[in-house]
Amino acid sequence: MKLNEAVSQRLQELLKERGMTQYQLSMKSGVPKSTIGNVVNCMYDSVKLRIIHELCQGMNLNISEFFNLPMFEEENLEP
């Protein structure tokens, strides 16, 4: 799996778990809804860590919790 796909999948899981829409996350995090949509739809080859950090803040989540999954382990990511 590519890193941007893993980030997209994780973000979608978190939104579903929290019952949040992309719009609600945008309002809470300050990240434009269009940017969130682009992350979800893998429109970026890479996502800035600052954006992920702001999204995590909007979901009251530590950034380490965002990445603490097997999908983010090196052997599970494509170069």
mmCIF file of N, CA and C in Angstrom:
data_model
loop_
_atom_site.group_PDB
_atom_site.id
_atom_site.type_symbol
_atom_site.label_atom_id
_atom_site.label_comp_id
_atom_site.label_asym_id
_atom_site.label_seq_id
_atom_site.Cartn_x
_atom_site.Cartn_y
_atom_site.Cartn_z
ATOM 1 N N MET A 1 0.855 -1.179 0.000
ATOM 2 C CA MET A 1 0.000 0.000 0.000
ATOM 3 C C MET A 1 0.896 1.236 0.000
ATOM 4 N N LYS A 2 0.490 2.225 -0.759
ATOM 5 C CA LYS A 2 1.218 3.484 -0.769
ATOM 6 C C LYS A 2 0.869 4.283 0.484
ATOM 7 N N LEU A 3 1.790 5.145 0.891
ATOM 8 C CA LEU A 3 1.588 5.928 2.107
ATOM 9 C C LEU A 3 0.339 6.805 2.009
ATOM 10 N N ASN A 4 0.126 7.448 0.868
ATOM 11 C CA ASN A 4 -1.054 8.314 0.759
ATOM 12 C C ASN A 4 -2.351 7.506 0.845
ATOM 13 N N GLU A 5 -2.328 6.259 0.377
ATOM 14 C CA GLU A 5 -3.505 5.391 0.494
ATOM 15 C C GLU A 5 -3.748 4.994 1.945
ATOM 16 N N ALA A 6 -2.672 4.733 2.680
ATOM 17 C CA ALA A 6 -2.791 4.378 4.092
ATOM 18 C C ALA A 6 -3.341 5.561 4.894
ATOM 19 N N VAL A 7 -2.856 6.763 4.594
ATOM 20 C CA VAL A 7 -3.353 7.959 5.286
ATOM 21 C C VAL A 7 -4.839 8.159 4.979
ATOM 22 N N SER A 8 -5.216 7.985 3.723
ATOM 23 C CA SER A 8 -6.620 8.109 3.327
ATOM 24 C C SER A 8 -7.487 7.097 4.069
ATOM 25 N N GLN A 9 -7.062 5.862 4.088
ATOM 26 C CA GLN A 9 -7.824 4.804 4.756
ATOM 27 C C GLN A 9 -7.973 5.095 6.239
ATOM 28 N N ARG A 10 -6.885 5.501 6.871
ATOM 29 C CA ARG A 10 -6.921 5.797 8.309
ATOM 30 C C ARG A 10 -7.853 6.970 8.601
ATOM 31 N N LEU A 11 -7.772 8.008 7.790
ATOM 32 C CA LEU A 11 -8.633 9.170 8.004
ATOM 33 C C LEU A 11 -10.099 8.786 7.851
ATOM 34 N N GLN A 12 -10.420 8.000 6.850
ATOM 35 C CA GLN A 12 -11.801 7.566 6.663
ATOM 36 C C GLN A 12 -12.289 6.716 7.834
ATOM 37 N N GLU A 13 -11.422 5.838 8.352
ATOM 38 C CA GLU A 13 -11.782 5.022 9.519
ATOM 39 C C GLU A 13 -12.083 5.908 10.719
ATOM 40 N N LEU A 14 -11.233 6.902 10.947
ATOM 41 C CA LEU A 14 -11.411 7.780 12.100
ATOM 42 C C LEU A 14 -12.683 8.613 11.979
ATOM 43 N N LEU A 15 -12.962 9.097 10.787
ATOM 44 C CA LEU A 15 -14.198 9.855 10.584
ATOM 45 C C LEU A 15 -15.410 8.977 10.877
ATOM 46 N N LYS A 16 -15.386 7.752 10.398
ATOM 47 C CA LYS A 16 -16.504 6.836 10.623
ATOM 48 C C LYS A 16 -16.649 6.516 12.115
ATOM 49 N N GLU A 17 -15.527 6.210 12.780
ATOM 50 C CA GLU A 17 -15.558 5.893 14.215
ATOM 51 C C GLU A 17 -16.163 7.028 15.026
ATOM 52 N N ARG A 18 -15.842 8.258 14.635
ATOM 53 C CA ARG A 18 -16.294 9.421 15.388
ATOM 54 C C ARG A 18 -17.627 9.973 14.893
ATOM 55 N N GLY A 19 -18.163 9.385 13.837
ATOM 56 C CA GLY A 19 -19.419 9.869 13.282
ATOM 57 C C GLY A 19 -19.309 11.287 12.759
ATOM 58 N N MET A 20 -18.147 11.619 12.218
ATOM 59 C CA MET A 20 -17.891 12.976 11.725
ATOM 60 C C MET A 20 -17.911 12.996 10.200
ATOM 61 N N THR A 21 -18.317 14.121 9.670
ATOM 62 C CA THR A 21 -18.221 14.345 8.231
ATOM 63 C C THR A 21 -16.916 15.102 7.943
ATOM 64 N N GLN A 22 -16.555 15.142 6.682
ATOM 65 C CA GLN A 22 -15.380 15.923 6.288
ATOM 66 C C GLN A 22 -15.600 17.395 6.643
ATOM 67 N N TYR A 23 -16.814 17.869 6.470
ATOM 68 C CA TYR A 23 -17.130 19.264 6.798
ATOM 69 C C TYR A 23 -16.927 19.538 8.290
ATOM 70 N N GLN A 24 -17.434 18.631 9.134
ATOM 71 C CA GLN A 24 -17.273 18.817 10.580
ATOM 72 C C GLN A 24 -15.797 18.824 10.964
ATOM 73 N N LEU A 25 -15.021 17.923 10.363
ATOM 74 C CA LEU A 25 -13.588 17.890 10.654
ATOM 75 C C LEU A 25 -12.923 19.176 10.186
ATOM 76 N N SER A 26 -13.355 19.682 9.052
ATOM 77 C CA SER A 26 -12.812 20.941 8.553
ATOM 78 C C SER A 26 -13.062 22.068 9.545
ATOM 79 N N MET A 27 -14.260 22.138 10.069
ATOM 80 C CA MET A 27 -14.607 23.192 11.017
ATOM 81 C C MET A 27 -13.808 23.073 12.315
ATOM 82 N N LYS A 28 -13.569 21.846 12.765
ATOM 83 C CA LYS A 28 -12.850 21.639 14.028
ATOM 84 C C LYS A 28 -11.336 21.776 13.879
ATOM 85 N N SER A 29 -10.818 21.441 12.696
ATOM 86 C CA SER A 29 -9.364 21.417 12.515
ATOM 87 C C SER A 29 -8.812 22.665 11.835
ATOM 88 N N GLY A 30 -9.671 23.367 11.103
ATOM 89 C CA GLY A 30 -9.201 24.523 10.344
ATOM 90 C C GLY A 30 -8.615 24.150 8.994
ATOM 91 N N VAL A 31 -8.609 22.858 8.666
ATOM 92 C CA VAL A 31 -8.121 22.394 7.371
ATOM 93 C C VAL A 31 -9.276 22.526 6.379
ATOM 94 N N PRO A 32 -9.047 23.164 5.236
ATOM 95 C CA PRO A 32 -10.145 23.312 4.267
ATOM 96 C C PRO A 32 -10.751 21.965 3.880
ATOM 97 N N LYS A 33 -12.077 21.962 3.689
ATOM 98 C CA LYS A 33 -12.767 20.736 3.313
ATOM 99 C C LYS A 33 -12.218 20.181 2.010
ATOM 100 N N SER A 34 -11.840 21.056 1.099
ATOM 101 C CA SER A 34 -11.284 20.598 -0.180
ATOM 102 C C SER A 34 -9.986 19.830 0.035
ATOM 103 N N THR A 35 -9.172 20.261 0.988
ATOM 104 C CA THR A 35 -7.918 19.561 1.299
ATOM 105 C C THR A 35 -8.224 18.191 1.893
ATOM 106 N N ILE A 36 -9.189 18.129 2.798
ATOM 107 C CA ILE A 36 -9.569 16.847 3.398
ATOM 108 C C ILE A 36 -10.060 15.902 2.307
ATOM 109 N N GLY A 37 -10.885 16.414 1.409
ATOM 110 C CA GLY A 37 -11.372 15.602 0.296
ATOM 111 C C GLY A 37 -10.235 15.101 -0.582
ATOM 112 N N ASN A 38 -9.260 15.942 -0.821
ATOM 113 C CA ASN A 38 -8.103 15.541 -1.624
ATOM 114 C C ASN A 38 -7.291 14.457 -0.930
ATOM 115 N N VAL A 39 -7.153 14.541 0.384
ATOM 116 C CA VAL A 39 -6.438 13.504 1.137
ATOM 117 C C VAL A 39 -7.213 12.190 1.049
ATOM 118 N N VAL A 40 -8.515 12.243 1.274
ATOM 119 C CA VAL A 40 -9.352 11.046 1.239
ATOM 120 C C VAL A 40 -9.320 10.395 -0.148
ATOM 121 N N ASN A 41 -9.298 11.208 -1.194
ATOM 122 C CA ASN A 41 -9.327 10.700 -2.565
ATOM 123 C C ASN A 41 -7.933 10.467 -3.157
ATOM 124 N N CYS A 42 -6.908 10.512 -2.300
ATOM 125 C CA CYS A 42 -5.516 10.249 -2.713
ATOM 126 C C CYS A 42 -5.077 11.148 -3.864
ATOM 127 N N MET A 43 -5.473 12.398 -3.819
ATOM 128 C CA MET A 43 -5.100 13.339 -4.865
ATOM 129 C C MET A 43 -3.668 13.848 -4.691
ATOM 130 N N TYR A 44 -3.109 13.656 -3.508
ATOM 131 C CA TYR A 44 -1.729 14.075 -3.239
ATOM 132 C C TYR A 44 -0.842 12.836 -3.191
ATOM 133 N N ASP A 45 0.356 12.945 -3.775
ATOM 134 C CA ASP A 45 1.320 11.848 -3.661
ATOM 135 C C ASP A 45 1.799 11.716 -2.217
ATOM 136 N N SER A 46 1.870 12.837 -1.537
ATOM 137 C CA SER A 46 2.250 12.831 -0.124
ATOM 138 C C SER A 46 1.438 13.917 0.580
ATOM 139 N N VAL A 47 1.245 13.731 1.864
ATOM 140 C CA VAL A 47 0.472 14.675 2.669
ATOM 141 C C VAL A 47 1.424 15.286 3.686
ATOM 142 N N LYS A 48 1.408 16.598 3.794
ATOM 143 C CA LYS A 48 2.284 17.267 4.756
ATOM 144 C C LYS A 48 1.911 16.834 6.173
ATOM 145 N N LEU A 49 2.924 16.627 6.963
ATOM 146 C CA LEU A 49 2.718 16.226 8.353
ATOM 147 C C LEU A 49 1.919 17.281 9.105
ATOM 148 N N ARG A 50 2.107 18.544 8.761
ATOM 149 C CA ARG A 50 1.357 19.627 9.397
ATOM 150 C C ARG A 50 -0.148 19.427 9.197
ATOM 151 N N ILE A 51 -0.547 19.009 7.997
ATOM 152 C CA ILE A 51 -1.974 18.780 7.717
ATOM 153 C C ILE A 51 -2.493 17.629 8.580
ATOM 154 N N ILE A 52 -1.734 16.536 8.637
ATOM 155 C CA ILE A 52 -2.153 15.396 9.456
ATOM 156 C C ILE A 52 -2.251 15.808 10.920
ATOM 157 N N HIS A 53 -1.295 16.599 11.375
ATOM 158 C CA HIS A 53 -1.311 17.078 12.761
ATOM 159 C C HIS A 53 -2.564 17.903 13.039
ATOM 160 N N GLU A 54 -2.915 18.799 12.131
ATOM 161 C CA GLU A 54 -4.104 19.627 12.317
ATOM 162 C C GLU A 54 -5.376 18.776 12.293
ATOM 163 N N LEU A 55 -5.417 17.779 11.415
ATOM 164 C CA LEU A 55 -6.574 16.878 11.386
ATOM 165 C C LEU A 55 -6.691 16.116 12.699
ATOM 166 N N CYS A 56 -5.562 15.657 13.217
ATOM 167 C CA CYS A 56 -5.570 14.947 14.499
ATOM 168 C C CYS A 56 -6.073 15.850 15.615
ATOM 169 N N GLN A 57 -5.643 17.102 15.625
ATOM 170 C CA GLN A 57 -6.121 18.036 16.643
ATOM 171 C C GLN A 57 -7.638 18.192 16.555
ATOM 172 N N GLY A 58 -8.163 18.238 15.349
ATOM 173 C CA GLY A 58 -9.602 18.368 15.149
ATOM 174 C C GLY A 58 -10.383 17.157 15.625
ATOM 175 N N MET A 59 -9.695 16.019 15.726
ATOM 176 C CA MET A 59 -10.351 14.788 16.194
ATOM 177 C C MET A 59 -9.938 14.436 17.622
ATOM 178 N N ASN A 60 -9.216 15.335 18.298
ATOM 179 C CA ASN A 60 -8.707 15.082 19.650
ATOM 180 C C ASN A 60 -7.918 13.783 19.698
ATOM 181 N N LEU A 61 -6.965 13.661 18.785
ATOM 182 C CA LEU A 61 -6.181 12.444 18.634
ATOM 183 C C LEU A 61 -4.701 12.810 18.606
ATOM 184 N N ASN A 62 -3.886 12.049 19.317
ATOM 185 C CA ASN A 62 -2.448 12.253 19.226
ATOM 186 C C ASN A 62 -1.964 11.758 17.874
ATOM 187 N N ILE A 63 -1.009 12.458 17.313
ATOM 188 C CA ILE A 63 -0.492 12.069 16.004
ATOM 189 C C ILE A 63 0.109 10.662 16.056
ATOM 190 N N SER A 64 0.668 10.287 17.197
ATOM 191 C CA SER A 64 1.221 8.930 17.329
ATOM 192 C C SER A 64 0.111 7.888 17.246
ATOM 193 N N GLU A 65 -1.086 8.218 17.727
ATOM 194 C CA GLU A 65 -2.218 7.292 17.631
ATOM 195 C C GLU A 65 -2.670 7.135 16.179
ATOM 196 N N PHE A 66 -2.541 8.196 15.401
ATOM 197 C CA PHE A 66 -2.923 8.131 13.993
ATOM 198 C C PHE A 66 -2.076 7.095 13.257
ATOM 199 N N PHE A 67 -0.774 7.096 13.531
ATOM 200 C CA PHE A 67 0.162 6.241 12.800
ATOM 201 C C PHE A 67 0.440 4.900 13.478
ATOM 202 N N ASN A 68 -0.110 4.666 14.657
ATOM 203 C CA ASN A 68 0.206 3.451 15.422
ATOM 204 C C ASN A 68 -0.642 2.260 14.962
ATOM 205 N N LEU A 69 -0.462 1.884 13.699
ATOM 206 C CA LEU A 69 -1.178 0.752 13.118
ATOM 207 C C LEU A 69 -0.229 -0.025 12.216
ATOM 208 N N PRO A 70 -0.463 -1.315 12.053
ATOM 209 C CA PRO A 70 0.413 -2.117 11.183
ATOM 210 C C PRO A 70 0.506 -1.581 9.756
ATOM 211 N N MET A 71 -0.535 -0.935 9.244
ATOM 212 C CA MET A 71 -0.486 -0.437 7.863
ATOM 213 C C MET A 71 0.613 0.598 7.649
ATOM 214 N N PHE A 72 1.081 1.225 8.730
ATOM 215 C CA PHE A 72 2.129 2.233 8.618
ATOM 216 C C PHE A 72 3.529 1.665 8.896
ATOM 217 N N GLU A 73 3.639 0.370 9.149
ATOM 218 C CA GLU A 73 4.946 -0.222 9.331
ATOM 219 C C GLU A 73 5.644 -0.324 7.983
ATOM 220 N N GLU A 74 6.947 -0.135 8.006
ATOM 221 C CA GLU A 74 7.729 -0.034 6.774
ATOM 222 C C GLU A 74 7.497 -1.210 5.812
ATOM 223 N N GLU A 75 7.414 -2.411 6.342
ATOM 224 C CA GLU A 75 7.252 -3.571 5.468
ATOM 225 C C GLU A 75 5.876 -3.614 4.790
ATOM 226 N N ASN A 76 4.947 -2.793 5.251
ATOM 227 C CA ASN A 76 3.610 -2.773 4.656
ATOM 228 C C ASN A 76 3.414 -1.613 3.679
ATOM 229 N N LEU A 77 4.435 -0.786 3.521
ATOM 230 C CA LEU A 77 4.336 0.373 2.643
ATOM 231 C C LEU A 77 5.201 0.181 1.398
ATOM 232 N N GLU A 78 4.680 0.615 0.282
ATOM 233 C CA GLU A 78 5.453 0.588 -0.957
ATOM 234 C C GLU A 78 6.438 1.745 -0.937
ATOM 235 N N PRO A 79 7.581 1.567 -1.599
ATOM 236 C CA PRO A 79 8.558 2.668 -1.654
ATOM 237 C C PRO A 79 8.040 3.872 -2.427
#
